[in-house]
Coordinates of C-alpha atoms in Angstrom, one line a residue:
Chain A
X22 CA -27.1 3.8 -7.5
X23 CA -30.5 2.5 -8.7
X24 CA -30.4 0.3 -5.6
X25 CA -30.7 3.1 -3.2
X26 CA -33.7 4.6 -5.1
X27 CA -35.4 1.2 -5.0
X28 CA -35.1 1.3 -1.2
X29 CA -36.7 4.8 -1.0
X30 CA -39.5 3.6 -3.3
X31 CA -40.4 0.8 -0.8
X32 CA -39.8 2.9 2.5
X33 CA -42.8 2.9 4.8
X34 CA -42.4 6.7 5.1
X35 CA -41.4 7.5 1.3
X36 CA -42.0 11.0 0.1
X37 CA -44.6 11.5 -2.8
X38 CA -41.6 12.2 -5.2
X39 CA -38.2 10.9 -4.2
X40 CA -36.2 12.2 -7.2
X41 CA -34.4 15.0 -5.7
X42 CA -33.8 12.9 -2.6
X43 CA -32.4 10.0 -4.5
X44 CA -30.2 12.2 -6.9
X45 CA -28.6 14.0 -3.8
X46 CA -28.0 10.7 -1.9
X47 CA -26.4 9.3 -5.1
X48 CA -24.3 12.2 -5.6
X49 CA -23.2 12.4 -1.9
X50 CA -21.9 8.7 -1.9
X51 CA -20.3 9.4 -5.5
X52 CA -18.5 12.5 -4.3
X53 CA -17.6 11.0 -0.8
X54 CA -15.8 8.2 -2.7
X55 CA -14.2 10.3 -5.4
X56 CA -12.8 12.8 -2.8
X57 CA -11.3 9.9 -0.7
X58 CA -9.7 8.5 -3.8
X59 CA -8.5 12.0 -5.0
X60 CA -6.9 12.7 -1.5
X61 CA -5.0 9.4 -1.8
X62 CA -3.9 10.1 -5.5
X63 CA -2.6 13.6 -4.5
X64 CA -0.7 11.9 -1.6
X65 CA 1.0 9.6 -4.3
X66 CA 2.0 12.5 -6.6
X67 CA 5.9 13.5 -6.7
X68 CA 4.9 17.1 -6.0
X69 CA 2.7 16.3 -2.9
X70 CA 4.1 19.3 -1.0
X71 CA 2.0 21.6 -3.3
X72 CA -1.0 19.4 -2.7
X73 CA -1.4 19.7 0.9
X74 CA -4.5 21.9 0.8
X75 CA -6.2 19.8 -1.8
X76 CA -5.5 16.7 0.3
X77 CA -7.0 18.3 3.5
X78 CA -10.0 19.7 1.5
X79 CA -10.8 16.3 -0.1
X80 CA -10.7 14.6 3.3
X81 CA -13.1 17.1 4.8
X82 CA -15.5 16.7 1.8
X83 CA -15.4 13.0 1.7
X84 CA -16.4 12.8 5.5
X85 CA -19.1 15.3 5.1
X86 CA -20.6 13.8 1.8
X87 CA -20.7 10.4 3.4
X88 CA -22.4 11.7 6.7
X89 CA -24.8 13.8 4.7
X90 CA -25.9 10.8 2.6
X91 CA -26.8 8.9 5.8
X92 CA -28.8 11.8 7.4
X93 CA -30.7 12.6 4.1
X94 CA -31.5 9.1 3.4
X95 CA -33.0 8.4 7.0
X96 CA -36.8 9.0 6.2
X97 CA -38.2 7.8 9.5
X98 CA -38.8 10.7 12.0
X99 CA -36.7 13.3 10.2
X100 CA -35.6 16.7 11.7
X101 CA -36.0 19.0 8.7
X102 CA -33.8 21.7 10.3
X103 CA -31.1 19.3 10.9
X104 CA -31.2 18.0 7.4
X105 CA -31.1 21.6 6.1
X106 CA -28.0 22.8 8.0
X107 CA -26.2 19.5 7.2
X108 CA -27.0 20.0 3.6
X109 CA -25.7 23.4 3.7
X110 CA -22.5 22.2 5.2
X111 CA -22.2 19.6 2.4
X112 CA -22.8 22.2 -0.4
X113 CA -20.1 24.4 1.1
X114 CA -17.6 21.5 1.5
X115 CA -18.2 20.7 -2.2
X116 CA -17.9 24.3 -3.3
X117 CA -14.5 24.6 -1.4
X118 CA -13.2 21.2 -2.7
X119 CA -14.3 22.0 -6.2
X120 CA -12.4 25.3 -6.3
X121 CA -9.2 23.8 -4.8
X122 CA -9.2 20.7 -7.1
X123 CA -9.8 23.1 -10.2
X124 CA -6.5 24.8 -9.4
X125 CA -4.7 21.5 -10.2
X126 CA -7.0 20.3 -12.8
X127 CA -4.7 20.9 -15.7
X128 CA -1.9 19.1 -14.1
X129 CA -3.8 16.3 -12.4
X130 CA -6.7 14.5 -14.2
X131 CA -8.0 13.1 -10.7
X132 CA -8.3 16.5 -9.6
X133 CA -10.3 17.5 -12.7
X134 CA -12.6 14.5 -12.2
X135 CA -12.9 15.2 -8.5
X136 CA -13.8 18.9 -9.1
X137 CA -16.7 17.8 -11.4
X138 CA -18.0 15.4 -8.8
X139 CA -18.0 18.1 -6.2
X140 CA -19.8 20.5 -8.6
X141 CA -22.5 17.9 -9.1
X142 CA -23.0 17.0 -5.5
X143 CA -23.0 20.7 -4.6
X144 CA -25.9 21.3 -7.0
X145 CA -27.8 18.1 -6.0
X146 CA -27.6 19.3 -2.4
X147 CA -28.9 22.7 -3.2
X148 CA -31.7 21.3 -5.4
X149 CA -32.9 19.3 -2.4
X150 CA -32.6 22.2 -0.1
X151 CA -34.7 24.3 -2.4
X152 CA -37.1 21.5 -2.9
X153 CA -37.4 21.0 0.9
X154 CA -38.1 24.7 1.4
X155 CA -40.8 24.6 -1.3
X156 CA -42.4 21.7 0.6
X157 CA -41.6 19.2 -2.1
X158 CA -39.5 16.6 -0.2
Chain B
X18 CA -8.8 12.1 25.6
X19 CA -5.5 13.5 26.7
X20 CA -4.0 12.0 23.7
X21 CA -5.7 14.2 21.4
X22 CA -4.6 17.4 23.2
X23 CA -1.1 16.3 23.1
X24 CA -1.3 16.0 19.3
X25 CA -2.8 19.4 19.0
X26 CA 0.1 20.8 21.3
X27 CA 2.7 19.4 18.9
X28 CA 1.1 20.2 15.6
X29 CA 3.0 22.4 13.2
X30 CA -0.2 24.6 12.8
X31 CA -1.2 24.6 16.6
X32 CA -3.4 27.5 17.6
X33 CA -2.0 29.8 20.5
X34 CA -4.5 28.3 23.0
X35 CA -6.2 25.0 21.9
X36 CA -8.3 24.6 25.0
X37 CA -11.7 25.2 23.4
X38 CA -10.7 23.0 20.4
X39 CA -9.5 20.3 22.5
X40 CA -12.7 20.3 24.6
X41 CA -14.9 20.3 21.5
X42 CA -13.1 17.4 19.9
X43 CA -13.1 15.3 23.1
X44 CA -16.9 16.0 23.5
X45 CA -17.7 15.3 19.9
X46 CA -16.0 11.7 20.1
X47 CA -17.5 11.0 23.4
X48 CA -20.9 12.0 22.2
X49 CA -20.5 10.1 18.9
X50 CA -19.7 7.0 20.9
X51 CA -22.3 7.4 23.6
X52 CA -25.2 8.0 20.9
X53 CA -24.2 4.8 18.9
X54 CA -24.3 3.1 22.1
X55 CA -27.6 4.6 23.1
X56 CA -29.2 3.7 19.8
X57 CA -28.3 0.1 20.2
X58 CA -29.5 -0.1 23.8
X59 CA -32.8 1.3 22.7
X60 CA -32.9 -1.3 19.9
X61 CA -32.6 -4.0 22.6
X62 CA -35.5 -2.7 24.8
X63 CA -38.8 -4.7 25.0
X64 CA -40.6 -1.5 24.0
X65 CA -38.7 -0.6 21.0
X66 CA -41.6 0.5 19.0
X67 CA -41.8 3.6 21.3
X68 CA -38.2 4.2 20.6
X69 CA -38.0 4.6 16.8
X70 CA -37.6 8.5 17.0
X71 CA -34.7 8.1 19.7
X72 CA -32.8 5.6 17.7
X73 CA -33.1 7.7 14.6
X74 CA -32.0 10.8 16.4
X75 CA -29.1 8.9 18.1
X76 CA -27.9 7.6 14.8
X77 CA -27.8 11.1 13.1
X78 CA -26.1 12.6 16.2
X79 CA -23.4 9.9 16.3
X80 CA -22.6 10.3 12.5
X81 CA -22.4 14.1 12.7
X82 CA -20.4 14.1 16.0
X83 CA -17.7 11.8 14.6
X84 CA -17.3 13.7 11.3
X85 CA -17.4 17.0 13.0
X86 CA -14.6 16.0 15.3
X87 CA -12.4 15.2 12.2
X88 CA -13.3 18.4 10.4
X89 CA -12.4 20.5 13.6
X90 CA -9.4 18.5 14.4
X91 CA -7.7 19.2 11.0
X92 CA -5.5 22.4 11.6
X93 CA -3.7 22.3 8.3
X94 CA -5.2 24.8 5.8
X95 CA -8.6 25.0 7.4
X96 CA -11.6 26.6 6.0
X97 CA -13.3 28.7 9.0
X98 CA -16.6 29.0 7.0
X99 CA -17.1 25.1 6.8
X100 CA -15.9 24.5 10.2
X101 CA -18.5 27.1 11.4
X102 CA -21.3 25.6 9.4
X103 CA -20.3 22.1 10.4
X104 CA -20.2 23.0 14.0
X105 CA -23.6 24.6 13.8
X106 CA -24.9 21.3 12.4
X107 CA -23.3 19.5 15.3
X108 CA -24.8 21.7 17.9
X109 CA -28.2 21.2 16.2
X110 CA -28.0 17.5 16.1
X111 CA -27.0 17.4 19.9
X112 CA -29.9 19.8 20.7
X113 CA -32.4 17.6 19.1
X114 CA -31.0 14.2 20.5
X115 CA -30.7 15.7 24.0
X116 CA -34.4 16.7 23.7
X117 CA -35.6 13.4 22.5
X118 CA -33.4 11.3 25.1
X119 CA -34.6 13.4 28.0
X120 CA -38.1 12.2 27.1
X121 CA -37.1 8.7 28.0
X122 CA -34.4 9.5 30.7
X123 CA -36.8 8.5 33.6
X124 CA -37.4 5.1 32.0
X125 CA -34.2 4.3 30.5
X126 CA -30.8 5.2 32.2
X127 CA -28.9 4.9 29.0
X128 CA -31.0 7.7 27.5
X129 CA -30.5 10.0 30.6
X130 CA -26.6 9.6 30.1
X131 CA -26.9 10.1 26.5
X132 CA -28.9 13.4 26.9
X133 CA -26.1 14.6 29.1
X134 CA -23.3 13.8 26.8
X135 CA -25.4 15.5 23.9
X136 CA -25.9 18.7 26.3
X137 CA -22.1 19.0 27.0
X138 CA -21.2 18.4 23.2
X139 CA -23.6 21.1 22.2
X140 CA -22.1 23.5 24.7
X141 CA -18.5 22.6 23.6
X142 CA -19.5 23.2 19.9
X143 CA -21.1 26.6 20.8
X144 CA -18.2 27.6 22.9
X145 CA -15.7 26.9 19.9
X146 CA -18.1 28.5 17.5
X147 CA -18.0 31.8 19.8
X148 CA -14.4 31.5 20.4
X149 CA -13.8 31.2 16.6
X150 CA -15.9 34.4 15.9
X151 CA -14.0 36.2 18.5
X152 CA -10.8 35.2 16.7
X153 CA -9.5 33.0 19.5
X154 CA -9.3 29.7 17.8
Chain C
X18 CA -14.7 7.8 28.2
X19 CA -16.6 7.2 31.4
X20 CA -19.9 7.9 29.6
X21 CA -19.6 4.9 27.3
X22 CA -19.1 2.5 30.2
X23 CA -22.1 3.9 31.9
X24 CA -24.1 3.1 28.8
X25 CA -22.9 -0.5 28.6
X26 CA -23.7 -0.9 32.4
X27 CA -27.4 0.2 31.8
X28 CA -27.6 -1.8 28.4
X29 CA -30.6 -4.4 28.3
X30 CA -28.2 -6.9 27.0
X31 CA -25.0 -6.0 29.0
X32 CA -22.5 -8.7 29.3
X33 CA -21.8 -9.7 33.2
X34 CA -18.2 -8.1 33.1
X35 CA -18.0 -5.3 30.4
X36 CA -14.5 -4.3 31.6
X37 CA -12.5 -5.6 28.5
X38 CA -15.4 -4.3 26.3
X39 CA -15.3 -0.9 27.8
X40 CA -11.4 -0.6 27.5
X41 CA -11.5 -1.8 23.8
X42 CA -14.2 0.7 22.8
X43 CA -12.5 3.6 24.8
X44 CA -9.1 2.7 23.1
X45 CA -10.6 2.6 19.6
X46 CA -12.3 6.0 19.8
X47 CA -9.1 7.5 21.3
X48 CA -6.9 5.9 18.6
X49 CA -9.4 6.8 15.7
X50 CA -9.2 10.4 16.9
X51 CA -5.4 10.5 17.4
X52 CA -4.7 8.9 14.0
X53 CA -6.9 11.6 12.3
X54 CA -5.1 14.4 14.0
X55 CA -1.7 12.9 13.4
X56 CA -2.4 12.4 9.7
X57 CA -3.2 16.1 9.7
X58 CA -0.2 17.1 11.6
X59 CA 2.1 15.1 9.2
X60 CA 0.4 17.0 6.2
X61 CA 1.4 20.3 7.8
X62 CA 5.0 19.3 8.3
X63 CA 7.6 21.0 6.0
X64 CA 8.9 17.4 4.9
X65 CA 5.5 16.1 4.0
X66 CA 7.0 14.2 1.1
X67 CA 8.9 11.9 3.6
X68 CA 5.6 11.2 5.5
X69 CA 3.2 9.8 2.7
X70 CA 3.2 6.3 4.2
X71 CA 2.6 7.8 7.6
X72 CA -0.3 9.7 6.4
X73 CA -1.9 7.0 4.6
X74 CA -1.4 4.5 7.4
X75 CA -3.0 6.9 9.9
X76 CA -5.9 7.5 7.6
X77 CA -6.7 3.7 7.3
X78 CA -6.1 3.3 11.3
X79 CA -8.4 6.1 12.0
X80 CA -11.3 4.7 9.7
X81 CA -10.9 1.2 10.9
X82 CA -10.8 2.0 14.7
X83 CA -14.0 4.2 14.6
X84 CA -16.0 1.5 12.7
X85 CA -14.7 -1.2 15.0
X86 CA -15.7 0.8 17.9
X87 CA -19.3 0.9 16.6
X88 CA -19.4 -2.8 15.7
X89 CA -18.0 -3.8 19.3
X90 CA -20.3 -1.5 21.3
X91 CA -23.5 -2.9 19.6
X92 CA -24.6 -5.5 22.1
X93 CA -28.0 -6.2 20.7
X94 CA -28.0 -9.4 18.6
X95 CA -24.3 -9.6 17.9
X96 CA -22.5 -11.8 15.5
X97 CA -19.4 -13.0 17.4
X98 CA -17.4 -14.0 14.2
X99 CA -17.9 -10.7 12.7
X100 CA -16.8 -9.0 15.9
X101 CA -13.7 -11.2 15.8
X102 CA -12.6 -10.5 12.3
X103 CA -13.3 -6.8 12.6
X104 CA -11.1 -6.7 15.9
X105 CA -8.4 -8.7 14.1
X106 CA -8.4 -6.1 11.2
X107 CA -8.2 -3.2 13.9
X108 CA -5.3 -4.8 15.8
X109 CA -3.4 -5.3 12.5
X110 CA -4.2 -1.6 11.4
X111 CA -2.9 -0.4 14.9
X112 CA 0.2 -2.6 14.6
X113 CA 1.0 -1.2 11.2
X114 CA 0.4 2.3 12.0
X115 CA 2.4 2.1 15.3
X116 CA 5.4 0.6 13.4
X117 CA 5.3 3.4 10.8
X118 CA 4.8 6.3 13.3
X119 CA 7.7 4.9 15.5
X120 CA 9.9 5.4 12.5
X121 CA 9.2 9.2 12.9
X122 CA 8.9 9.4 16.8
X123 CA 12.3 11.1 17.4
X124 CA 11.6 13.7 14.8
X125 CA 7.8 14.3 15.3
X126 CA 6.4 14.3 18.9
X127 CA 2.9 13.8 17.3
X128 CA 4.0 10.6 15.6
X129 CA 5.4 9.4 19.0
X130 CA 2.0 9.9 21.0
X131 CA 0.1 8.3 17.9
X132 CA 2.4 5.2 18.1
X133 CA 1.6 4.9 21.7
X134 CA -2.2 5.2 21.2
X135 CA -2.0 2.6 18.4
X136 CA 0.0 0.2 20.8
X137 CA -2.6 0.6 23.5
X138 CA -5.4 0.1 21.2
X139 CA -3.7 -2.9 19.6
X140 CA -3.6 -4.5 23.1
X141 CA -7.0 -3.6 24.1
X142 CA -8.4 -5.3 20.8
X143 CA -6.2 -8.6 21.4
X144 CA -7.4 -8.6 25.1
X145 CA -11.0 -8.4 24.1
X146 CA -10.4 -11.0 21.5
X147 CA -8.8 -13.5 23.8
X148 CA -11.5 -12.8 26.4
X149 CA -14.2 -13.5 23.9
X150 CA -12.6 -16.6 22.7
X151 CA -12.5 -17.8 26.5
X152 CA -16.3 -17.0 26.6
X153 CA -15.8 -13.9 28.9
X154 CA -17.2 -11.1 27.0
Chain D
X29 CA -19.7 5.0 -9.9
X30 CA -17.8 5.6 -13.1
X31 CA -16.1 8.5 -11.5
X32 CA -14.2 6.4 -8.9
X33 CA -13.0 4.2 -11.7
X34 CA -11.8 7.3 -13.7
X35 CA -9.9 8.4 -10.4
X36 CA -8.3 5.0 -10.2
X37 CA -7.3 5.1 -13.9
X38 CA -5.4 8.5 -13.3
X39 CA -3.8 7.7 -9.9
X40 CA 0.0 7.7 -9.9
X41 CA 0.2 4.2 -8.4
X42 CA -2.6 2.7 -10.5
X43 CA -2.6 -1.1 -10.9
X44 CA -2.3 -2.6 -14.3
X45 CA -5.9 -3.8 -14.3
X46 CA -8.2 -1.9 -11.7
X47 CA -11.3 -3.7 -12.8
X48 CA -11.7 -6.0 -9.9
X49 CA -10.8 -3.1 -7.6
X50 CA -13.3 -0.7 -9.2
X51 CA -16.1 -3.3 -9.1
X52 CA -15.2 -3.9 -5.3
X53 CA -15.2 -0.3 -4.4
X54 CA -18.4 0.6 -6.4
X55 CA -20.1 -2.4 -4.6
X56 CA -18.9 -1.3 -1.2
X57 CA -20.4 2.2 -1.5
X58 CA -23.5 0.9 -2.8
X59 CA -24.2 -1.6 -0.1
X60 CA -23.1 0.8 2.4
X61 CA -25.7 3.1 1.4
X62 CA -28.4 0.7 0.7
X63 CA -27.9 -1.0 4.3
X64 CA -28.1 2.5 6.0
X65 CA -31.4 3.2 4.0
X66 CA -32.9 -0.4 4.8
X67 CA -32.0 0.0 8.6
X68 CA -34.1 3.1 8.5
X69 CA -37.0 1.6 6.6
X70 CA -37.0 -1.3 9.0
X71 CA -37.2 1.2 11.8
X72 CA -40.2 2.9 10.2
X73 CA -42.2 -0.3 9.9
X74 CA -45.1 -1.1 12.3
X75 CA -43.6 -4.4 13.3
X76 CA -40.2 -2.9 14.2
X77 CA -39.9 -5.3 17.2
X78 CA -39.5 -8.1 14.7
X79 CA -36.7 -6.3 13.0
X80 CA -34.2 -5.5 15.7
X81 CA -31.7 -8.0 14.5
X82 CA -32.1 -6.9 10.9
X83 CA -31.6 -3.2 11.8
X84 CA -28.4 -4.1 13.9
X85 CA -27.0 -6.3 11.1
X86 CA -27.8 -3.5 8.4
X87 CA -26.0 -0.8 10.6
X88 CA -22.9 -3.1 11.0
X89 CA -22.8 -3.9 7.4
X90 CA -23.0 -0.2 6.3
X91 CA -20.2 0.9 8.6
X92 CA -17.9 -1.9 7.4
X93 CA -18.8 -1.3 3.8
X94 CA -18.0 2.3 3.8
X95 CA -14.7 1.9 5.7
X96 CA -13.5 -1.0 3.5
X97 CA -14.2 0.9 0.3
X98 CA -11.9 3.6 1.6
X99 CA -9.2 1.2 2.7
X100 CA -9.3 -0.6 -0.7
X101 CA -9.3 2.7 -2.8
X102 CA -6.2 4.0 -1.1
X103 CA -3.4 2.7 -3.5
X104 CA -0.6 4.9 -2.0
X105 CA 1.7 2.7 0.1
X106 CA -0.9 -0.1 0.7
X107 CA -0.6 -2.8 3.3
X108 CA -1.6 -5.9 1.5
X109 CA -2.5 -7.9 4.8
X110 CA -4.6 -5.1 6.2
X111 CA -6.4 -5.0 2.9
X112 CA -7.1 -8.7 3.0
X113 CA -8.4 -8.9 6.5
X114 CA -10.6 -5.9 6.0
X115 CA -12.0 -7.4 2.8
X116 CA -12.6 -10.8 4.7
X117 CA -14.4 -8.8 7.5
X118 CA -16.5 -7.0 4.8
X119 CA -17.5 -10.2 3.0
X120 CA -18.5 -11.8 6.3
X121 CA -20.7 -8.6 7.3
X122 CA -22.3 -8.8 3.8
X123 CA -22.9 -12.6 4.1
X124 CA -24.6 -12.2 7.6
X125 CA -26.7 -9.3 6.5
X126 CA -27.8 -10.9 3.3
X127 CA -29.1 -13.9 5.3
X128 CA -30.9 -11.8 7.7
X129 CA -32.6 -9.7 5.2
X130 CA -33.6 -12.6 3.2
X131 CA -35.6 -13.8 6.3
X132 CA -37.8 -10.7 5.8
X133 CA -37.7 -10.5 1.9
X134 CA -41.1 -11.8 1.3
X135 CA -42.6 -9.3 3.7
X136 CA -40.4 -6.2 3.0
X137 CA -39.3 -5.3 -0.5
X138 CA -36.4 -3.0 0.9
X139 CA -35.0 -6.2 2.7
X140 CA -35.1 -8.1 -0.6
X141 CA -33.3 -5.3 -2.3
X142 CA -30.7 -4.9 0.6
X143 CA -30.1 -8.7 0.5
X144 CA -29.2 -8.6 -3.2
X145 CA -26.9 -5.7 -2.7
X146 CA -25.0 -7.7 0.2
X147 CA -24.7 -10.7 -1.9
X148 CA -23.2 -8.6 -4.8
X149 CA -20.9 -6.9 -2.4
X150 CA -19.7 -10.2 -0.9
X151 CA -19.0 -11.5 -4.3
X152 CA -17.0 -8.4 -5.2
X153 CA -14.9 -8.5 -2.0
X154 CA -14.1 -12.2 -2.5
X155 CA -13.4 -11.6 -6.3
X156 CA -10.8 -8.9 -5.1
X157 CA -9.4 -11.2 -2.3
X158 CA -8.8 -14.0 -4.8
X159 CA -7.3 -11.6 -7.5
X160 CA -5.0 -10.0 -4.8
X161 CA -3.8 -13.6 -3.8
X162 CA -3.1 -14.4 -7.4
X163 CA -1.0 -11.3 -7.6
X164 CA -3.3 -9.6 -10.0
X165 CA -4.4 -6.5 -8.1

């Protein structure tokens, strides 16, 4: 995701230090893609009836991560309060999805990988939230 | 949007009274579409330089409305806390976008229409939020 | 979806007759929402193992319909060739999803409703495609 | 984007050689994110009135890339014809966006980076299309 960071570095309203921002946006796109793929892998498993909650949770997390990535990566005329509540929603979606995927991690390797991506994304969202509150974004 | 309501009415996990849910989802799709179209209409105006904030706000609101519509319309294994924070984000996005569009409503009819769609969507999100808190959803 | 039509009517680059455009965009948002809800209703059915293909097809159709609605509703500096290929993809997604949902229509009312929404959206996409080819858009 | 590849490698319907698939999906998410960020950077430029076409083209390309990434990364019960037409649409969107961004590449570094991401994504889509036709996917 070096390309996204390069865009931020040349943006007319770039922040002084975009490192937390770049890490968060990269994690959101990664997690959004991984969750979409994991929901599909679950759908293809023989015991799909046991994975309904996992599929739904992954679909929510994928939608929210991709939308959050866009909101956060718009630096022109931002609304800090909207960014904060959307980051909070994304951290919550990742927390729920990680917990659900971890329940199947021993059985399905794709769930183990997805849970890890969710944990990383949750942390990146919270780091940006705390940075924003501290006036660093 | 009668079709979405008909789907909810035949969903295996349908709520006892899906009227607030149906109104919220319909308003989210309507507002998501209207905001995308308004951002493009602003982009086509001769004085686009004065409309940068309006374009950005509409893009955010469109992304958040469409994602919120999906989260809320999934009734299988829902996470009430995630639904609540995403509805809060959507109401906030609509509030911001309505206020910005209203600043240009006298000049651009598409901004006046968009502001109205945002106000309706904000109210529908808050009505569902309050209904959910009251245990009605 | 009267609001979207009102936006087109006040767009600085509005076409002389936006009726096919308005019908197509309204059908795309309707079908995008219905397919998302139908995939979730299928996921909640007791016999979800028989509905894997239906869920996947609905997810594809929902994603493509919502993206196509946005592409088509942008009237500023459009690329006719891109609009045509994306409309073709959307008509194809609707055709596939309608055929799959019809297989379960007798068993699941939500699949019957979804198949109808897909047929309507396919026709609206093809009508706009033919109108565009005839230079009417 | 190693996480997405790891998901494919553990998917119950994984293809024998997912290398073209993985490269395409990674390029689509990268380009989808870069185009969203470039449209916002253009919106923040002093001469935004000269960048209307670039903003619109980037918004289309971002929407199409993210949707294409999802369609292509679903391996359960795929529809090869739908995958092909959506990949064609994505390659076309990338071609148009690269050409438009290249016009501003000397002036705006974010447009130069975006044009490169579009070229890479176009090639990855075409490589997967040709691989699919050759029965390799």
